[in-house]
Coordinates of C-alpha atoms in Angstrom, one line a residue:
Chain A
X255 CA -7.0 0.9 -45.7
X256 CA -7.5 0.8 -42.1
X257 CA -10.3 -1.9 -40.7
X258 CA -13.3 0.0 -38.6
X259 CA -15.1 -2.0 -36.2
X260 CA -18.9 -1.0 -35.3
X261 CA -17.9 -0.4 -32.0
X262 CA -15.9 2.8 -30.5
X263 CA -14.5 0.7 -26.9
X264 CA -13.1 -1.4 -29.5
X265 CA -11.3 0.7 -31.9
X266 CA -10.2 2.1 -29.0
X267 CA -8.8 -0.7 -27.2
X268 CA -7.3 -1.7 -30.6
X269 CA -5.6 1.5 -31.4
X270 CA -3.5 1.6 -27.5
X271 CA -2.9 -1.8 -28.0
X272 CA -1.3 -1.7 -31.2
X273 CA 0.6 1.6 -29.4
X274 CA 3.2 -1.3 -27.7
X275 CA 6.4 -2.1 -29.3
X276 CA 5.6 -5.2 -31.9
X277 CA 2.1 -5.5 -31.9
X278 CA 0.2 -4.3 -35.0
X279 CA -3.5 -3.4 -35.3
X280 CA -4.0 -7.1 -36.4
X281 CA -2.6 -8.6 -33.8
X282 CA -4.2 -6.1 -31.6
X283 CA -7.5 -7.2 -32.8
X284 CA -7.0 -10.2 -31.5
X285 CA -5.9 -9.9 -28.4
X286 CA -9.2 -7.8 -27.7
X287 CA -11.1 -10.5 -29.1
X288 CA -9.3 -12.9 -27.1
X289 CA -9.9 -10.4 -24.1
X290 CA -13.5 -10.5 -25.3
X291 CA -14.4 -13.6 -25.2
X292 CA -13.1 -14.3 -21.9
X293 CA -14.4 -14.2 -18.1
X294 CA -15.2 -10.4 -17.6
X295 CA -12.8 -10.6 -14.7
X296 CA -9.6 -11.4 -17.0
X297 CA -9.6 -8.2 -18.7
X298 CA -10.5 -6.2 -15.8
X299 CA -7.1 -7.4 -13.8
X300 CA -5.2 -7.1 -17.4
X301 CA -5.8 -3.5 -17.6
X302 CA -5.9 -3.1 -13.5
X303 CA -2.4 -4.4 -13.0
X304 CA -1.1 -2.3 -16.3
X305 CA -2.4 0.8 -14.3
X306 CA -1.2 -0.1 -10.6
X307 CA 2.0 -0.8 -12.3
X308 CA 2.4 2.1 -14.1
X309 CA 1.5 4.9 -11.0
X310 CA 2.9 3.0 -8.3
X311 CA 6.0 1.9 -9.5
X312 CA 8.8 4.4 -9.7
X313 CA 12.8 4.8 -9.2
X314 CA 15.3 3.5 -6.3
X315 CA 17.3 6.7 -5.8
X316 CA 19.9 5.4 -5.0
X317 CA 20.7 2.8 -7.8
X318 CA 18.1 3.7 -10.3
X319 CA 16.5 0.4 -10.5
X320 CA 12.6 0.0 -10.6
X321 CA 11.3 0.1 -7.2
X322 CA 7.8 0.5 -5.3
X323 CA 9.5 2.5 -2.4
X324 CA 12.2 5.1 -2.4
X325 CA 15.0 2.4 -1.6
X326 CA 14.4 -0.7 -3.8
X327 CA 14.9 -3.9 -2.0
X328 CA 18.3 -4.9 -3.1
X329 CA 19.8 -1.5 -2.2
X330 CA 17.9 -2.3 1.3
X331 CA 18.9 -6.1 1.6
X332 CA 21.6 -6.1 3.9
X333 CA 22.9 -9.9 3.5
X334 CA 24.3 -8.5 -0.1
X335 CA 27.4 -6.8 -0.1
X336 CA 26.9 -3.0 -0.5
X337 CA 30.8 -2.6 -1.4
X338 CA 30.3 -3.7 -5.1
X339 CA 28.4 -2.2 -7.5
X340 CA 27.3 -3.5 -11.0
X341 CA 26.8 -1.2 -13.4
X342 CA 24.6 -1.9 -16.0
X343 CA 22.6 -0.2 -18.9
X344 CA 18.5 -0.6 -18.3
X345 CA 16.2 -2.6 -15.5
X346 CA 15.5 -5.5 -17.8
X347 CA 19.7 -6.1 -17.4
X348 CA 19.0 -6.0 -13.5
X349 CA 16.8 -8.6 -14.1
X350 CA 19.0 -10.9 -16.2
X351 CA 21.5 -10.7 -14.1
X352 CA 20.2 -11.5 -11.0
X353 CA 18.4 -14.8 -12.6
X354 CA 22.4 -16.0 -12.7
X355 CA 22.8 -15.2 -9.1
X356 CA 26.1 -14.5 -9.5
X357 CA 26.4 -11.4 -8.7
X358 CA 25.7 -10.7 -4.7
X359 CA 26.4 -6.9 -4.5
X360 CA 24.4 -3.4 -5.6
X361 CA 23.6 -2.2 -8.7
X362 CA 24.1 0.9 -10.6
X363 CA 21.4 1.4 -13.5
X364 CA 22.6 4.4 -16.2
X365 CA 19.0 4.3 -18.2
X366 CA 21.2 3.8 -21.4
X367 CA 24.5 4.3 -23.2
X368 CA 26.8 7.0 -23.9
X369 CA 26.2 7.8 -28.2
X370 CA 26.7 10.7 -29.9
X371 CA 25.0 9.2 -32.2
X372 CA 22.2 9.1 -31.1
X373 CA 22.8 12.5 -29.0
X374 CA 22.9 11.0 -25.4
X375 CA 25.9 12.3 -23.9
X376 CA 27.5 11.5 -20.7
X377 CA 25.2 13.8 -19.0
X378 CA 22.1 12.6 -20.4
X379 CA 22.3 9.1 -18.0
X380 CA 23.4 8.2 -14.9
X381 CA 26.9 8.4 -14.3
X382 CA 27.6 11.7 -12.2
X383 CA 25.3 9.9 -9.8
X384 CA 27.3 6.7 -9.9
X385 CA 30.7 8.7 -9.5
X386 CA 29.1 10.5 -6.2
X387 CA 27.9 7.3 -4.9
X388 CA 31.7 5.4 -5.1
X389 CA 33.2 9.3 -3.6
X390 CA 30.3 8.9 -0.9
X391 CA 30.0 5.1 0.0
X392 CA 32.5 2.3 0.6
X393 CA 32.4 0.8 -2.4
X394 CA 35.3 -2.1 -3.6
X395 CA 34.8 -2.6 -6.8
X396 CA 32.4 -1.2 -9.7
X397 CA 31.9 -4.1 -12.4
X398 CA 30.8 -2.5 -15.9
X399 CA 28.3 -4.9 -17.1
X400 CA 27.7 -3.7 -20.7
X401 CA 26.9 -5.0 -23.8
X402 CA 29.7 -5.3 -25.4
X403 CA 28.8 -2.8 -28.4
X404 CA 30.4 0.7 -29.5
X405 CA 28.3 2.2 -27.1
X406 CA 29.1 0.2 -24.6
X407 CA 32.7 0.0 -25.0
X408 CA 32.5 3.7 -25.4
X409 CA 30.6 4.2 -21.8
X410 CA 33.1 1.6 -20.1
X411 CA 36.4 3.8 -20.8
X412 CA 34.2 6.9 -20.0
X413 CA 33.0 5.6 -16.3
X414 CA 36.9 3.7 -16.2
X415 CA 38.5 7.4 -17.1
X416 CA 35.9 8.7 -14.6
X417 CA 36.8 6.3 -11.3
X418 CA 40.7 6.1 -12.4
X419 CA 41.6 8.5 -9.6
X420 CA 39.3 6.9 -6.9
X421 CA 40.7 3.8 -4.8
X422 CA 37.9 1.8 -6.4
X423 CA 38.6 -1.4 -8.3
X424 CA 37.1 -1.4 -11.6
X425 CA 36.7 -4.7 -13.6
X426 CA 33.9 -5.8 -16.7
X427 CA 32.4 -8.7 -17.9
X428 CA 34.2 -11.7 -19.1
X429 CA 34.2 -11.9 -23.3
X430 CA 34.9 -15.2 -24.3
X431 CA 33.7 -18.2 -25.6
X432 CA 29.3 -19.0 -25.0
X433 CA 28.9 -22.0 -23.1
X434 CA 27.4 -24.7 -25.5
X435 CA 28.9 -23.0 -28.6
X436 CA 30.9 -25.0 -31.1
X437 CA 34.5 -22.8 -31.2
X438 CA 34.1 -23.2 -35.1
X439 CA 31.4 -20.6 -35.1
X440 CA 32.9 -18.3 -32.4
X441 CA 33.7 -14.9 -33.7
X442 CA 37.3 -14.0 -34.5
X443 CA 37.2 -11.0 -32.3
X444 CA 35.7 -12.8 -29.2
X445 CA 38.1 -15.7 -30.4
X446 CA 41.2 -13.4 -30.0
X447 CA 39.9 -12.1 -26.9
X448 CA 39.5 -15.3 -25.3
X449 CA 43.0 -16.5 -26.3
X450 CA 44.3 -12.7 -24.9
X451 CA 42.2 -13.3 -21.6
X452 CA 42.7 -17.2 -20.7
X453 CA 41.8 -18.3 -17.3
X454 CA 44.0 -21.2 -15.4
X455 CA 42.3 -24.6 -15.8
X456 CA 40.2 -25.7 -13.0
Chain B
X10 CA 13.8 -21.1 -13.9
X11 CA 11.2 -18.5 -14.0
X12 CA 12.9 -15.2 -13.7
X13 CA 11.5 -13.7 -10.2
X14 CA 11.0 -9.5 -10.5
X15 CA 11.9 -7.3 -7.5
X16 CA 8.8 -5.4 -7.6
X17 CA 5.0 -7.6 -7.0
X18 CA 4.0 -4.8 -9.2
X19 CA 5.4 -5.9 -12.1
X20 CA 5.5 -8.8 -11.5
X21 CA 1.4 -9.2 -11.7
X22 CA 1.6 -6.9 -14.5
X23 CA 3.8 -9.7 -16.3
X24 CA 2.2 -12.4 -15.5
X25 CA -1.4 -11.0 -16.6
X26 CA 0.1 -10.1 -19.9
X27 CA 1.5 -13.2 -20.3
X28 CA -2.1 -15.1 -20.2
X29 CA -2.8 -13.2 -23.7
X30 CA -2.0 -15.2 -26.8
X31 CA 1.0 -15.2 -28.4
X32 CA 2.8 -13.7 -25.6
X33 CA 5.3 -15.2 -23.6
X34 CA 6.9 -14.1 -20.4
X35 CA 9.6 -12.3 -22.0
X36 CA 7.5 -10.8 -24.3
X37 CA 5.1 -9.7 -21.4
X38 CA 8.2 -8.5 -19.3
X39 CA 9.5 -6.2 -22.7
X40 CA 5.9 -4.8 -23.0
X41 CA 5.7 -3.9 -19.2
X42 CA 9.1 -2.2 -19.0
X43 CA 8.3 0.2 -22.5
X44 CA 5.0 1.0 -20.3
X45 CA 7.6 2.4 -17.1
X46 CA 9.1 3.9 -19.9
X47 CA 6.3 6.1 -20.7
X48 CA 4.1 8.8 -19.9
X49 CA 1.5 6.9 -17.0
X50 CA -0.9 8.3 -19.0
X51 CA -0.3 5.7 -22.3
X52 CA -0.6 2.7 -19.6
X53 CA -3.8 4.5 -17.4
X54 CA -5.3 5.1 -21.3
X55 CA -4.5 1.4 -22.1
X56 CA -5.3 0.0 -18.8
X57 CA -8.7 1.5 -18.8
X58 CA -9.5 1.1 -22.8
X59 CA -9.2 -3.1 -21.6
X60 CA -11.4 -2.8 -19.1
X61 CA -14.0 -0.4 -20.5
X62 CA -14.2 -2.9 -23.5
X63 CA -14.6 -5.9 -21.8
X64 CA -17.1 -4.3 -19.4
X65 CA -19.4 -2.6 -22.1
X66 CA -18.9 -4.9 -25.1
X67 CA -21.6 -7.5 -24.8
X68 CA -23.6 -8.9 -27.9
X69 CA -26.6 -7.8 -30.5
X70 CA -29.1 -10.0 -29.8
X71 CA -30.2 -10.0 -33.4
X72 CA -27.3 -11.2 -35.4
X73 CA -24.9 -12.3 -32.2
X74 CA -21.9 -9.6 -33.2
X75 CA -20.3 -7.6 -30.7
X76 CA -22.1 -4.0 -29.4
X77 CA -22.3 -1.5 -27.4
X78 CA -26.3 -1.5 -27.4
X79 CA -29.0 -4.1 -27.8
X80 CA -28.9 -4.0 -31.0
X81 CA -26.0 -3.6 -32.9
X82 CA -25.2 -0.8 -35.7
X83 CA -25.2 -2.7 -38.6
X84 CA -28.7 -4.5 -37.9
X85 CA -29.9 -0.8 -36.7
X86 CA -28.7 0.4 -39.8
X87 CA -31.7 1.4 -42.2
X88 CA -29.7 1.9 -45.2
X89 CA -28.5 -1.6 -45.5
X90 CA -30.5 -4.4 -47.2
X91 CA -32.3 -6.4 -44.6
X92 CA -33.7 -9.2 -46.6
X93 CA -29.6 -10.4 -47.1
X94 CA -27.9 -12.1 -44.1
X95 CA -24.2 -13.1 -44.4
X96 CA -23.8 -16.2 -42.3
X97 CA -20.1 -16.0 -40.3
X98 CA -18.1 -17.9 -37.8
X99 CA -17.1 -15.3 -36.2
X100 CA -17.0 -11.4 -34.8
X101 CA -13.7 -11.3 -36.5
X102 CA -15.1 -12.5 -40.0
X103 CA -17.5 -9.3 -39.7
X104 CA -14.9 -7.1 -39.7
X105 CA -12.9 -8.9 -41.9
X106 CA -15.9 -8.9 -44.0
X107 CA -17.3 -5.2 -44.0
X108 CA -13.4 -4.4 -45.0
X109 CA -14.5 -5.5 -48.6
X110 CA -17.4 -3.1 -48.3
X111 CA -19.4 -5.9 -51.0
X112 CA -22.1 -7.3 -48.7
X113 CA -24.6 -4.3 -47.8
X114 CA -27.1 -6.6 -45.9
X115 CA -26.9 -8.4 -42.2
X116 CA -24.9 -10.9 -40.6
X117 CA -25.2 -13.7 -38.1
X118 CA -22.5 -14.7 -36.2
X119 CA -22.8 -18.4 -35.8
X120 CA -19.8 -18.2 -32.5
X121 CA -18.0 -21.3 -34.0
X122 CA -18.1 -24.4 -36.4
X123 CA -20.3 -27.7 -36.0
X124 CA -17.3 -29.8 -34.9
X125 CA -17.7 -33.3 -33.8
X126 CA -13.9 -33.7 -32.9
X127 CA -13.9 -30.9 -30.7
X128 CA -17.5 -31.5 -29.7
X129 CA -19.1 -28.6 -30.7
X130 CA -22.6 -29.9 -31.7
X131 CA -25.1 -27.6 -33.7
X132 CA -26.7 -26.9 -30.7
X133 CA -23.8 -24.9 -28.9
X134 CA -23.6 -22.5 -31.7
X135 CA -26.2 -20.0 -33.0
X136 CA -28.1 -21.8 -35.7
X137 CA -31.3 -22.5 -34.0
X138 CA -31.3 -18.4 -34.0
X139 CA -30.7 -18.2 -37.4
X140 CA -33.9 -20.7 -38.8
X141 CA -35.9 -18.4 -36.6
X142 CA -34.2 -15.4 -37.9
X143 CA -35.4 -16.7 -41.5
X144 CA -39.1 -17.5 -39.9
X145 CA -39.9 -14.4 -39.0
X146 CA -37.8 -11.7 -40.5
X147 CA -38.7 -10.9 -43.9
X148 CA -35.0 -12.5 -45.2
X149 CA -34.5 -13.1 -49.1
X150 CA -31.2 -14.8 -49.0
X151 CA -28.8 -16.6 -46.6
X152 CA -25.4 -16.0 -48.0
X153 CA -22.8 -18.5 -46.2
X154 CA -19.6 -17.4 -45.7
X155 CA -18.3 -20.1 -43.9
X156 CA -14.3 -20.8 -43.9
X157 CA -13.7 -23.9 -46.8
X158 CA -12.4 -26.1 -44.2
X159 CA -14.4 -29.8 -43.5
X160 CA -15.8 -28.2 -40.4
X161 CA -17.4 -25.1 -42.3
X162 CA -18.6 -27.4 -44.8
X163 CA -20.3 -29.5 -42.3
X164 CA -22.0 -26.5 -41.1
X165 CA -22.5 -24.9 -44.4
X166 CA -24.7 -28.1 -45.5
X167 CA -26.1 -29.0 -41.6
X168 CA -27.9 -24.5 -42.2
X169 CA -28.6 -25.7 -46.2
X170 CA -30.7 -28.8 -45.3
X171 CA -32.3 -26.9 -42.3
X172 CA -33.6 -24.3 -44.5
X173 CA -33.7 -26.6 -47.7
X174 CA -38.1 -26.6 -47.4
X175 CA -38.0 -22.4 -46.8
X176 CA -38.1 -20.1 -49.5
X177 CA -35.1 -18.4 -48.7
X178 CA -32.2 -18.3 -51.1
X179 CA -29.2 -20.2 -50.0
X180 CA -25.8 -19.3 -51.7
X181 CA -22.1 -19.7 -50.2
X182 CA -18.8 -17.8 -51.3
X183 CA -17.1 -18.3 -54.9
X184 CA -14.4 -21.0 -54.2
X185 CA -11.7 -20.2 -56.9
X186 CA -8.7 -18.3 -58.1
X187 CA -7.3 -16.1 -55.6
X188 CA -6.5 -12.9 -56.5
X189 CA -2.7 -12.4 -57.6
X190 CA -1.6 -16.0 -57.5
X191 CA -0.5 -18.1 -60.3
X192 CA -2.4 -20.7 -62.0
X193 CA 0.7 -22.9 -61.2
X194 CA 0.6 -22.7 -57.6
X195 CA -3.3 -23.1 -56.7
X196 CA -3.9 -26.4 -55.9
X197 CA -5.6 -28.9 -57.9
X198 CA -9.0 -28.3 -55.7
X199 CA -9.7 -25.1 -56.1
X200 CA -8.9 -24.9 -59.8
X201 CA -11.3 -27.9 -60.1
X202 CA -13.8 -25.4 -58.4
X203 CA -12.8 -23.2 -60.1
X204 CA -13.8 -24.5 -63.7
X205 CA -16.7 -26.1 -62.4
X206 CA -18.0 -22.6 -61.3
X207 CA -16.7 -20.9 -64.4
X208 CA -18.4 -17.5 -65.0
X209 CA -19.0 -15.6 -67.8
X210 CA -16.2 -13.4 -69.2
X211 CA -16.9 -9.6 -68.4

């Protein structure tokens, strides 16, 4: 049985709440109650900055990322090096990556992963546009920044087949051993394929 | 390291959804991504449904719960029995209460626990309210429904010696069995309570 409240701004801020990915109409009860019993202000720059977000905010087209302007500002910084381009599979990878800042170059964002499982096919994400950017810019070297999953594996040897005729360098991430984790409890696969992929000792 | 985003956007939209409870900047950063996933109408709807709740929400003046008018529904509310008022912390126990659909009278919301540890003396929540409530409303009984922890007890006998020389009826919830648990796993206090409030077999 679904809880009513005596109160229709409620229910309603209850029911989109509970719309977002892992939060139930409990919990969503009481984060407006939370929301409730705070400064009138709080709630007001909650839901402000959830709308300026969502209309202001839109797509770099050039790389795809998240960007408030047409260029986003790593396609537009010029002390990175526009001749390598990281692809990867979503924003939130963008993100992640660049809190390592290890990687100096571009990125490429596909909005997911080839699966015919799930129906998305080549077409279906970004990579025509990422082949017409390495035929059309002068880029190095495209790292394929994946997860390293079916899907993933699967849209790495379709971009590699894909770029295997252009000059371009194509490399991927590293698999190998997590820093921190005991070897014992390493995977045999990523075991083998950091025996297969061993780096000289430095 | 705090992760830094590439947009101010979002990155206010983050950070006000991480000041909710329970929610943590990665948490906030997932939520804020599904929203750019969406239609801009699901984040304008949920944006706004925030504000229009804190902004319009305010409280009955008669029993202290959350309304929309003066006067909340439930005290406006002819068909419920106004000489029973159901004593609770909280807006939250309201709800949680009406779910049973048992208590057909009122409610006052008391807006917290007599607490000495946390300071919270009997004057900082609505009590005073409620002795006047039972001066000059024509109340029968004053159910407390109070949560069995030493701070609702405090308060559950601080309101019983208060109006201990009114007419009024004073009674508090059952403590006892719960519902679907064995005998073996309730502890030793409740079953205690639970014989001494033994009630006819029916």
């Amino acid at each position: 049985m679904e809880t009513r409240f005596n109160s229709q701004l409620l229910e309603r801020a209850v029911s989109e709440l509970s719309k977002l990915p892992g939060i139930g109409r409990k919990t969503a009860l009481r984060l407006a109650l939370h929301l409730l019993r705070r400064e009138p202000g709080e709630a007001k720059e909650l839901g402000q900055a959830i709308i300026d977000m969502r209309e202001k905010i839109s797509y770099c087209h050039r790389c795809h990322n998240i960007s408030e302007e047409t260029t986003c500002p790593i396609c537009n910084d010029s002390r990175r090096d526009q001749s390598i381009v990281c692809v990867v599979e979503n924003v939130k990878d963008v993100i992640t990556i660049e809190a390592t800042r290890q990687h100096h170059g571009l990125y490429h964002v596909l909005g997911g992963l080839i699966s015919p499982l799930d129906g998305i096919a080549p077409s279906d994400i970004e990579i025509e546009s990422l082949i017409e950017r390495v035929r059309t810019e002068d880029i190095k070297e495209v790292i394929l920044a994946l997860s390293p999953t079916i899907e993933g594996d699967t849209t790495n040897f379709y971009i590699f087949r894909k770029l295997q005729d252009s000059p371009v360098k194509v490399t991927m991430l590293a698999r190998g051993l997590s820093v921190g984790n005991e070897l014992e409890y390493t995977d045999e696969l990523t075991l083998g394929k950091s025996i297969q992929n061993r780096i000289p000792f430095s």
